[in-house]
Amino acid sequence: MTISHLLSARAARNVHVVRATRSAKLSAVVLAAAAAVLAALPFLVFSTVTDTLINLFVLIALASMWNLLAGFGGLVSVGQQAYIGIGAYSLVALADLGVQPYLAVPLAALTCAVFALPTSWLAFRLRGDYFAVGTWVIAEVYRLLVVRVDSLGGASGKSLSGLSGIDATLRGALTYWIALALALATIAGCYLLLRGRLGLSLMAVRDEETAAASAGIDVRRAKLLVYLVSAAGCGAAGGVITLSSLSVNPDSIFSVQWSAYMIFIVVIGGIGFIEGPLIGALIFFALQQLLADFGSWYLVLLGVVGIVAALRLPRGLWGLVPGPSLFPIGYLVRRSDGPA
């Protein structure tokens, strides 16, 4: 063995691969503590505070699902409100059949995944801008179909049944906990999906679909899986929205405004980062609370903020943050005597 081989072998022994740095592990502890505090809020604050936070948790869940679909899968959709609406109406229909509404939330998510399977066959025949517009059209088709079903309330919508026997304070706390669980589940689900082979496949497909296919990646399977997961997450969010409002209306629940919110949040926070939807949702939520009394100027200001962020911050706010990720999905190579 030559001297160069000996040096290479010695260097290899001093190198090790890690998934998370010490700071990332510390951040995980802080986030877990924050989640515990949030879970205890119904015992500490008035219901008006927790009712407001439900909206924040729904926004985090929706933005995380859109970021998974577009930021990591390269599937820019403007029609995820289709699954918000399907999830909401599934919850109402299941409650009418005698299913406890809180237990119906995961069933509503599953229903959306079932609907997304045949829908994907049509949507995936489109590419780029055509895919985005096509998903919007599909959402409108679902809205028109729901409006024609009299048992679902038609154009006037329908109230949620099955919660009349629950105390209002307890009902508010249960809805809050369901919304918090949804936000945590979507973040954790994105993290676990992206840490595995599926995450690598998705990012390869996003960067260059043809090259990914030539490297042996099953492009359609990767896109289908992320599309189904995103649909299920949006469906669960639709169920939580219905639990909070106690009714559903087709024009509001199928509104493209939901997709606008998702896109705004992810663009502000940072597309392609798990942390992006968290940062963006907090900023969007704060703007909602501060500017809601300004009427139509509220939407104008949101538009200005969105345009400035898109032009000046292409990687979002999280892209400006130096240092390791809070949710590391890649690999770091380090030497035993210091960083590589």
Tab-separated table of C-alpha atoms in Angstrom:
chain	number	residue	atom	x	y	z
A	1	MET	CA	0.000	0.000	0.000
A	2	THR	CA	1.358	3.422	-0.981
A	3	ILE	CA	1.704	6.396	1.320
A	4	SER	CA	-1.174	8.160	-0.467
A	5	HIS	CA	-3.447	5.164	0.170
A	6	LEU	CA	-2.525	5.190	3.847
A	7	LEU	CA	-3.298	8.894	4.110
A	8	SER	CA	-6.629	8.424	2.334
A	9	ALA	CA	-7.610	5.567	4.646
A	10	ARG	CA	-6.691	7.625	7.679
A	11	ALA	CA	-8.713	10.590	6.404
A	12	ALA	CA	-11.716	8.349	5.766
A	13	ARG	CA	-11.601	7.112	9.364
A	14	ASN	CA	-11.720	10.729	10.576
A	15	VAL	CA	-14.787	11.582	8.501
A	16	HIS	CA	-18.342	10.878	9.564
A	17	VAL	CA	-21.741	11.804	8.154
A	18	VAL	CA	-24.453	13.408	10.310
A	19	ARG	CA	-28.070	14.410	9.632
A	20	ALA	CA	-28.395	17.147	12.261
A	21	THR	CA	-26.045	19.543	14.008
A	22	ARG	CA	-26.044	20.276	17.716
A	23	SER	CA	-27.898	23.544	17.130
A	24	ALA	CA	-30.596	21.722	15.150
A	25	LYS	CA	-31.086	19.275	18.012
A	26	LEU	CA	-31.361	22.180	20.450
A	27	SER	CA	-33.919	23.805	18.160
A	28	ALA	CA	-35.930	20.567	18.174
A	29	VAL	CA	-36.091	20.707	21.972
A	30	VAL	CA	-37.228	24.342	21.859
A	31	LEU	CA	-39.901	23.535	19.271
A	32	ALA	CA	-41.142	20.597	21.366
A	33	ALA	CA	-41.401	22.871	24.402
A	34	ALA	CA	-43.287	25.461	22.340
A	35	ALA	CA	-45.708	22.759	21.164
A	36	ALA	CA	-46.313	21.724	24.781
A	37	VAL	CA	-47.061	25.330	25.773
A	38	LEU	CA	-49.442	25.718	22.836
A	39	ALA	CA	-51.222	22.508	23.852
A	40	ALA	CA	-51.772	23.932	27.353
A	41	LEU	CA	-53.163	27.288	26.159
A	42	PRO	CA	-56.874	26.358	26.534
A	43	PHE	CA	-56.212	26.098	30.282
A	44	LEU	CA	-54.297	29.396	30.422
A	45	VAL	CA	-56.028	31.942	28.150
A	46	PHE	CA	-59.516	32.987	27.090
A	47	SER	CA	-61.277	31.153	24.289
A	48	THR	CA	-61.029	34.220	22.033
A	49	VAL	CA	-57.256	33.692	21.878
A	50	THR	CA	-57.452	29.992	21.048
A	51	ASP	CA	-60.218	30.594	18.506
A	52	THR	CA	-57.924	33.036	16.710
A	53	LEU	CA	-54.973	30.645	16.809
A	54	ILE	CA	-57.036	27.957	15.066
A	55	ASN	CA	-56.818	30.071	11.922
A	56	LEU	CA	-53.024	30.257	12.275
A	57	PHE	CA	-52.712	26.473	12.608
A	58	VAL	CA	-54.895	25.928	9.539
A	59	LEU	CA	-52.726	28.335	7.542
A	60	ILE	CA	-49.552	26.516	8.624
A	61	ALA	CA	-51.026	23.176	7.562
A	62	LEU	CA	-52.236	24.469	4.188
A	63	ALA	CA	-48.978	26.276	3.421
A	64	SER	CA	-46.931	23.211	4.398
A	65	MET	CA	-48.948	21.072	2.004
A	66	TRP	CA	-48.587	23.565	-0.845
A	67	ASN	CA	-44.857	23.896	-0.148
A	68	LEU	CA	-44.499	20.114	-0.243
A	69	LEU	CA	-46.326	19.993	-3.557
A	70	ALA	CA	-44.728	22.986	-5.288
A	71	GLY	CA	-41.551	23.732	-3.347
A	72	PHE	CA	-40.274	20.154	-3.261
A	73	GLY	CA	-42.301	18.405	-5.963
A	74	GLY	CA	-42.335	21.171	-8.549
A	75	LEU	CA	-46.135	20.897	-8.961
A	76	VAL	CA	-47.398	24.488	-8.802
A	77	SER	CA	-51.110	24.167	-8.110
A	78	VAL	CA	-53.714	26.930	-7.920
A	79	GLY	CA	-56.496	24.487	-7.148
A	80	GLN	CA	-55.792	22.945	-3.751
A	81	GLN	CA	-59.027	24.550	-2.567
A	82	ALA	CA	-60.695	21.617	-4.296
A	83	TYR	CA	-59.549	19.332	-1.482
A	84	ILE	CA	-60.271	21.904	1.222
A	85	GLY	CA	-63.858	21.898	-0.015
A	86	ILE	CA	-64.074	18.134	-0.414
A	87	GLY	CA	-62.692	17.663	3.094
A	88	ALA	CA	-65.188	20.137	4.544
A	89	TYR	CA	-68.187	18.561	2.824
A	90	SER	CA	-66.961	15.057	3.666
A	91	LEU	CA	-66.954	16.029	7.332
A	92	VAL	CA	-70.515	17.372	7.058
A	93	ALA	CA	-71.717	14.246	5.213
A	94	LEU	CA	-70.060	11.891	7.704
A	95	ALA	CA	-71.578	13.830	10.615
A	96	ASP	CA	-75.008	13.449	9.033
A	97	LEU	CA	-74.377	9.687	8.916
A	98	GLY	CA	-73.721	9.627	12.659
A	99	VAL	CA	-69.918	9.817	12.733
A	100	GLN	CA	-68.590	12.009	15.537
A	101	PRO	CA	-67.264	15.147	13.748
A	102	TYR	CA	-63.896	15.163	15.518
A	103	LEU	CA	-63.316	11.542	14.568
A	104	ALA	CA	-64.402	12.347	11.014
A	105	VAL	CA	-61.427	14.665	10.348
A	106	PRO	CA	-58.989	11.850	9.418
A	107	LEU	CA	-61.775	10.191	7.409
A	108	ALA	CA	-62.258	13.445	5.511
A	109	ALA	CA	-58.519	13.473	4.758
A	110	LEU	CA	-58.736	9.900	3.492
A	111	THR	CA	-61.728	10.820	1.318
A	112	CYS	CA	-59.689	13.597	-0.287
A	113	ALA	CA	-56.859	11.173	-1.057
A	114	VAL	CA	-59.397	8.884	-2.739
A	115	PHE	CA	-60.740	11.771	-4.846
A	116	ALA	CA	-57.202	12.884	-5.667
A	117	LEU	CA	-56.300	9.524	-7.204
A	118	PRO	CA	-58.513	9.789	-10.330
A	119	THR	CA	-58.063	13.584	-10.388
A	120	SER	CA	-54.306	13.159	-10.685
A	121	TRP	CA	-54.762	11.121	-13.845
A	122	LEU	CA	-56.252	14.206	-15.493
A	123	ALA	CA	-54.054	16.838	-13.830
A	124	PHE	CA	-50.767	15.069	-14.608
A	125	ARG	CA	-51.524	15.194	-18.307
A	126	LEU	CA	-50.782	18.925	-18.032
A	127	ARG	CA	-47.394	20.582	-17.551
A	128	GLY	CA	-46.151	23.880	-16.152
A	129	ASP	CA	-48.596	26.774	-16.414
A	130	TYR	CA	-51.229	24.470	-17.891
A	131	PHE	CA	-51.060	22.320	-14.747
A	132	ALA	CA	-51.608	25.373	-12.525
A	133	VAL	CA	-54.597	26.597	-14.527
A	134	GLY	CA	-55.935	23.053	-14.880
A	135	THR	CA	-56.015	22.508	-11.117
A	136	TRP	CA	-57.995	25.738	-10.753
A	137	VAL	CA	-60.519	24.519	-13.316
A	138	ILE	CA	-60.775	21.151	-11.543
A	139	ALA	CA	-61.536	22.945	-8.257
A	140	GLU	CA	-64.317	24.910	-9.961
A	141	VAL	CA	-65.759	21.689	-11.397
A	142	TYR	CA	-65.886	20.154	-7.919
A	143	ARG	CA	-67.602	23.285	-6.582
A	144	LEU	CA	-70.254	23.153	-9.300
A	145	LEU	CA	-70.868	19.460	-8.612
A	146	VAL	CA	-71.312	20.088	-4.880
A	147	VAL	CA	-73.754	22.935	-5.539
A	148	ARG	CA	-76.004	20.553	-7.476
A	149	VAL	CA	-76.303	18.105	-4.552
A	150	ASP	CA	-79.369	19.097	-2.524
A	151	SER	CA	-78.460	16.864	0.419
A	152	LEU	CA	-75.301	18.969	0.898
A	153	GLY	CA	-77.270	22.201	1.056
A	154	GLY	CA	-76.872	23.292	-2.547
A	155	ALA	CA	-75.636	26.818	-3.156
A	156	SER	CA	-76.562	28.001	0.356
A	157	GLY	CA	-74.343	25.503	2.149
A	158	LYS	CA	-75.058	23.368	5.177
A	159	SER	CA	-74.631	23.422	8.960
A	160	LEU	CA	-72.540	20.864	10.800
A	161	SER	CA	-74.484	18.440	12.985
A	162	GLY	CA	-73.343	16.213	15.822
A	163	LEU	CA	-71.854	18.860	18.148
A	164	SER	CA	-74.992	20.185	19.839
A	165	GLY	CA	-74.507	18.023	22.941
A	166	ILE	CA	-70.967	19.277	23.635
A	167	ASP	CA	-70.339	22.245	25.911
A	168	ALA	CA	-69.240	25.338	23.938
A	169	THR	CA	-66.027	25.775	25.959
A	170	LEU	CA	-65.074	22.123	25.571
A	171	ARG	CA	-65.959	22.238	21.886
A	172	GLY	CA	-63.657	25.224	21.370
A	173	ALA	CA	-60.806	23.493	23.188
A	174	LEU	CA	-61.236	20.265	21.213
A	175	THR	CA	-61.266	22.161	17.927
A	176	TYR	CA	-58.119	24.028	19.003
A	177	TRP	CA	-56.313	20.793	19.845
A	178	ILE	CA	-57.363	19.199	16.560
A	179	ALA	CA	-56.061	22.248	14.660
A	180	LEU	CA	-52.775	22.199	16.593
A	181	ALA	CA	-52.384	18.465	15.961
A	182	LEU	CA	-52.995	19.049	12.258
A	183	ALA	CA	-50.313	21.753	12.041
A	184	LEU	CA	-47.784	19.588	13.893
A	185	ALA	CA	-48.682	16.522	11.831
A	186	THR	CA	-48.215	18.322	8.516
A	187	ILE	CA	-44.825	19.702	9.537
A	188	ALA	CA	-43.668	16.347	10.895
A	189	GLY	CA	-45.065	14.527	7.867
A	190	CYS	CA	-43.183	16.782	5.443
A	191	TYR	CA	-39.992	16.329	7.445
A	192	LEU	CA	-40.221	12.537	7.530
A	193	LEU	CA	-41.142	12.276	3.845
A	194	LEU	CA	-38.300	14.512	2.723
A	195	ARG	CA	-35.665	12.765	4.826
A	196	GLY	CA	-36.110	9.535	2.891
A	197	ARG	CA	-35.670	8.412	-0.692
A	198	LEU	CA	-38.938	10.054	-1.672
A	199	GLY	CA	-37.552	13.457	-0.706
A	200	LEU	CA	-34.476	12.979	-2.897
A	201	SER	CA	-36.682	11.776	-5.748
A	202	LEU	CA	-39.021	14.751	-5.423
A	203	MET	CA	-36.232	17.309	-5.499
A	204	ALA	CA	-34.676	15.588	-8.502
A	205	VAL	CA	-38.033	15.665	-10.307
A	206	ARG	CA	-38.481	19.327	-9.376
A	207	ASP	CA	-35.075	20.305	-10.716
A	208	GLU	CA	-35.208	18.325	-13.959
A	209	GLU	CA	-37.895	15.730	-14.598
A	210	THR	CA	-36.261	14.182	-17.676
A	211	ALA	CA	-32.891	13.798	-15.970
A	212	ALA	CA	-34.576	12.294	-12.906
A	213	ALA	CA	-36.342	9.702	-15.075
A	214	SER	CA	-33.089	8.834	-16.840
A	215	ALA	CA	-31.474	8.252	-13.435
A	216	GLY	CA	-34.042	5.552	-12.660
A	217	ILE	CA	-36.512	7.579	-10.577
A	218	ASP	CA	-40.169	6.645	-10.971
A	219	VAL	CA	-41.321	10.189	-11.698
A	220	ARG	CA	-45.045	9.476	-11.820
A	221	ARG	CA	-44.994	7.549	-8.541
A	222	ALA	CA	-43.123	10.350	-6.737
A	223	LYS	CA	-45.494	13.013	-8.067
A	224	LEU	CA	-48.554	10.907	-7.283
A	225	LEU	CA	-47.499	10.266	-3.684
A	226	VAL	CA	-46.844	13.919	-2.948
A	227	TYR	CA	-50.103	14.919	-4.664
A	228	LEU	CA	-52.101	12.460	-2.541
A	229	VAL	CA	-50.413	13.576	0.686
A	230	SER	CA	-51.052	17.234	-0.133
A	231	ALA	CA	-54.699	16.507	-0.942
A	232	ALA	CA	-55.168	14.632	2.347
A	233	GLY	CA	-53.574	17.456	4.348
A	234	CYS	CA	-55.740	20.091	2.675
A	235	GLY	CA	-58.812	17.913	3.246
A	236	ALA	CA	-58.055	17.647	6.958
A	237	ALA	CA	-57.635	21.441	7.057
A	238	GLY	CA	-61.041	21.798	5.400
A	239	GLY	CA	-62.507	19.612	8.113
A	240	VAL	CA	-60.968	21.771	10.843
A	241	ILE	CA	-62.306	24.930	9.172
A	242	THR	CA	-65.788	23.400	9.267
A	243	LEU	CA	-65.401	22.413	12.921
A	244	SER	CA	-64.453	25.990	13.728
A	245	SER	CA	-67.205	27.702	11.722
A	246	LEU	CA	-69.868	24.991	12.340
A	247	SER	CA	-71.067	25.336	8.761
A	248	VAL	CA	-69.832	25.180	5.188
A	249	ASN	CA	-70.588	27.289	2.128
A	250	PRO	CA	-69.437	26.217	-1.355
A	251	ASP	CA	-68.431	29.689	-2.540
A	252	SER	CA	-66.150	30.346	0.443
A	253	ILE	CA	-64.706	26.876	0.999
A	254	PHE	CA	-63.902	26.369	-2.709
A	255	SER	CA	-62.616	29.934	-3.105
A	256	VAL	CA	-59.303	30.423	-4.930
A	257	GLN	CA	-58.434	32.785	-2.093
A	258	TRP	CA	-57.200	29.759	-0.150
A	259	SER	CA	-54.591	29.041	-2.817
A	260	ALA	CA	-53.654	32.730	-2.840
A	261	TYR	CA	-53.062	32.542	0.918
A	262	MET	CA	-50.912	29.424	0.555
A	263	ILE	CA	-48.786	30.910	-2.211
A	264	PHE	CA	-48.361	34.204	-0.360
A	265	ILE	CA	-47.275	32.474	2.849
A	266	VAL	CA	-44.770	30.199	1.139
A	267	VAL	CA	-43.302	32.991	-1.012
A	268	ILE	CA	-42.848	35.211	2.040
A	269	GLY	CA	-41.438	32.484	4.274
A	270	GLY	CA	-39.302	30.649	1.737
A	271	ILE	CA	-40.303	28.106	-0.865
A	272	GLY	CA	-38.446	24.822	-0.703
A	273	PHE	CA	-37.776	25.104	3.043
A	274	ILE	CA	-39.790	23.264	5.692
A	275	GLU	CA	-39.379	26.329	7.881
A	276	GLY	CA	-40.807	28.613	5.168
A	277	PRO	CA	-44.517	27.979	5.840
A	278	LEU	CA	-43.976	28.514	9.567
A	279	ILE	CA	-42.318	31.908	9.110
A	280	GLY	CA	-44.696	32.963	6.344
A	281	ALA	CA	-47.816	31.922	8.261
A	282	LEU	CA	-46.736	33.895	11.328
A	283	ILE	CA	-46.139	37.011	9.218
A	284	PHE	CA	-49.375	36.603	7.278
A	285	PHE	CA	-51.316	36.005	10.499
A	286	ALA	CA	-49.794	39.138	12.062
A	287	LEU	CA	-50.676	41.193	8.966
A	288	GLN	CA	-54.238	39.867	9.121
A	289	GLN	CA	-54.614	40.964	12.724
A	290	LEU	CA	-52.995	44.377	12.196
A	291	LEU	CA	-54.540	45.344	8.856
A	292	ALA	CA	-57.982	43.727	8.960
A	293	ASP	CA	-59.641	47.053	9.887
A	294	PHE	CA	-58.309	48.813	6.777
A	295	GLY	CA	-60.935	47.315	4.463
A	296	SER	CA	-59.856	46.895	0.848
A	297	TRP	CA	-56.496	48.506	1.635
A	298	TYR	CA	-55.722	45.365	3.595
A	299	LEU	CA	-55.630	43.347	0.370
A	300	VAL	CA	-53.631	46.060	-1.399
A	301	LEU	CA	-50.991	46.028	1.333
A	302	LEU	CA	-50.807	42.252	1.236
A	303	GLY	CA	-50.291	42.441	-2.510
A	304	VAL	CA	-47.493	44.983	-2.138
A	305	VAL	CA	-45.750	42.850	0.473
A	306	GLY	CA	-46.065	39.801	-1.764
A	307	ILE	CA	-44.654	41.596	-4.811
A	308	VAL	CA	-41.704	43.033	-2.866
A	309	ALA	CA	-40.931	39.620	-1.379
A	310	ALA	CA	-41.074	37.914	-4.779
A	311	LEU	CA	-38.754	40.500	-6.349
A	312	ARG	CA	-36.308	41.108	-3.509
A	313	LEU	CA	-36.421	37.813	-1.604
A	314	PRO	CA	-36.608	34.977	-4.151
A	315	ARG	CA	-35.686	32.475	-1.419
A	316	GLY	CA	-38.017	34.039	1.138
A	317	LEU	CA	-37.152	35.236	4.616
A	318	TRP	CA	-35.806	31.883	5.717
A	319	GLY	CA	-33.363	31.956	2.806
A	320	LEU	CA	-31.690	34.929	4.512
A	321	VAL	CA	-31.106	33.041	7.758
A	322	PRO	CA	-27.514	31.758	8.024
A	323	GLY	CA	-26.638	28.521	9.703
A	324	PRO	CA	-28.157	25.036	9.799
A	325	SER	CA	-31.789	24.163	9.174
A	326	LEU	CA	-34.258	23.559	11.978
A	327	PHE	CA	-35.479	20.522	10.030
A	328	PRO	CA	-32.348	19.013	8.431
A	329	ILE	CA	-33.224	16.741	5.535
A	330	GLY	CA	-29.768	16.545	3.953
A	331	TYR	CA	-26.404	15.228	5.079
A	332	LEU	CA	-23.379	16.948	6.607
A	333	VAL	CA	-19.851	15.556	6.280
A	334	ARG	CA	-17.626	16.295	9.275
A	335	ARG	CA	-14.128	15.389	10.391
A	336	SER	CA	-13.440	14.190	13.886
A	337	ASP	CA	-11.058	17.111	14.380
A	338	GLY	CA	-13.503	19.734	13.128
A	339	PRO	CA	-15.952	20.606	10.350
A	340	ALA	CA	-15.270	19.354	6.837
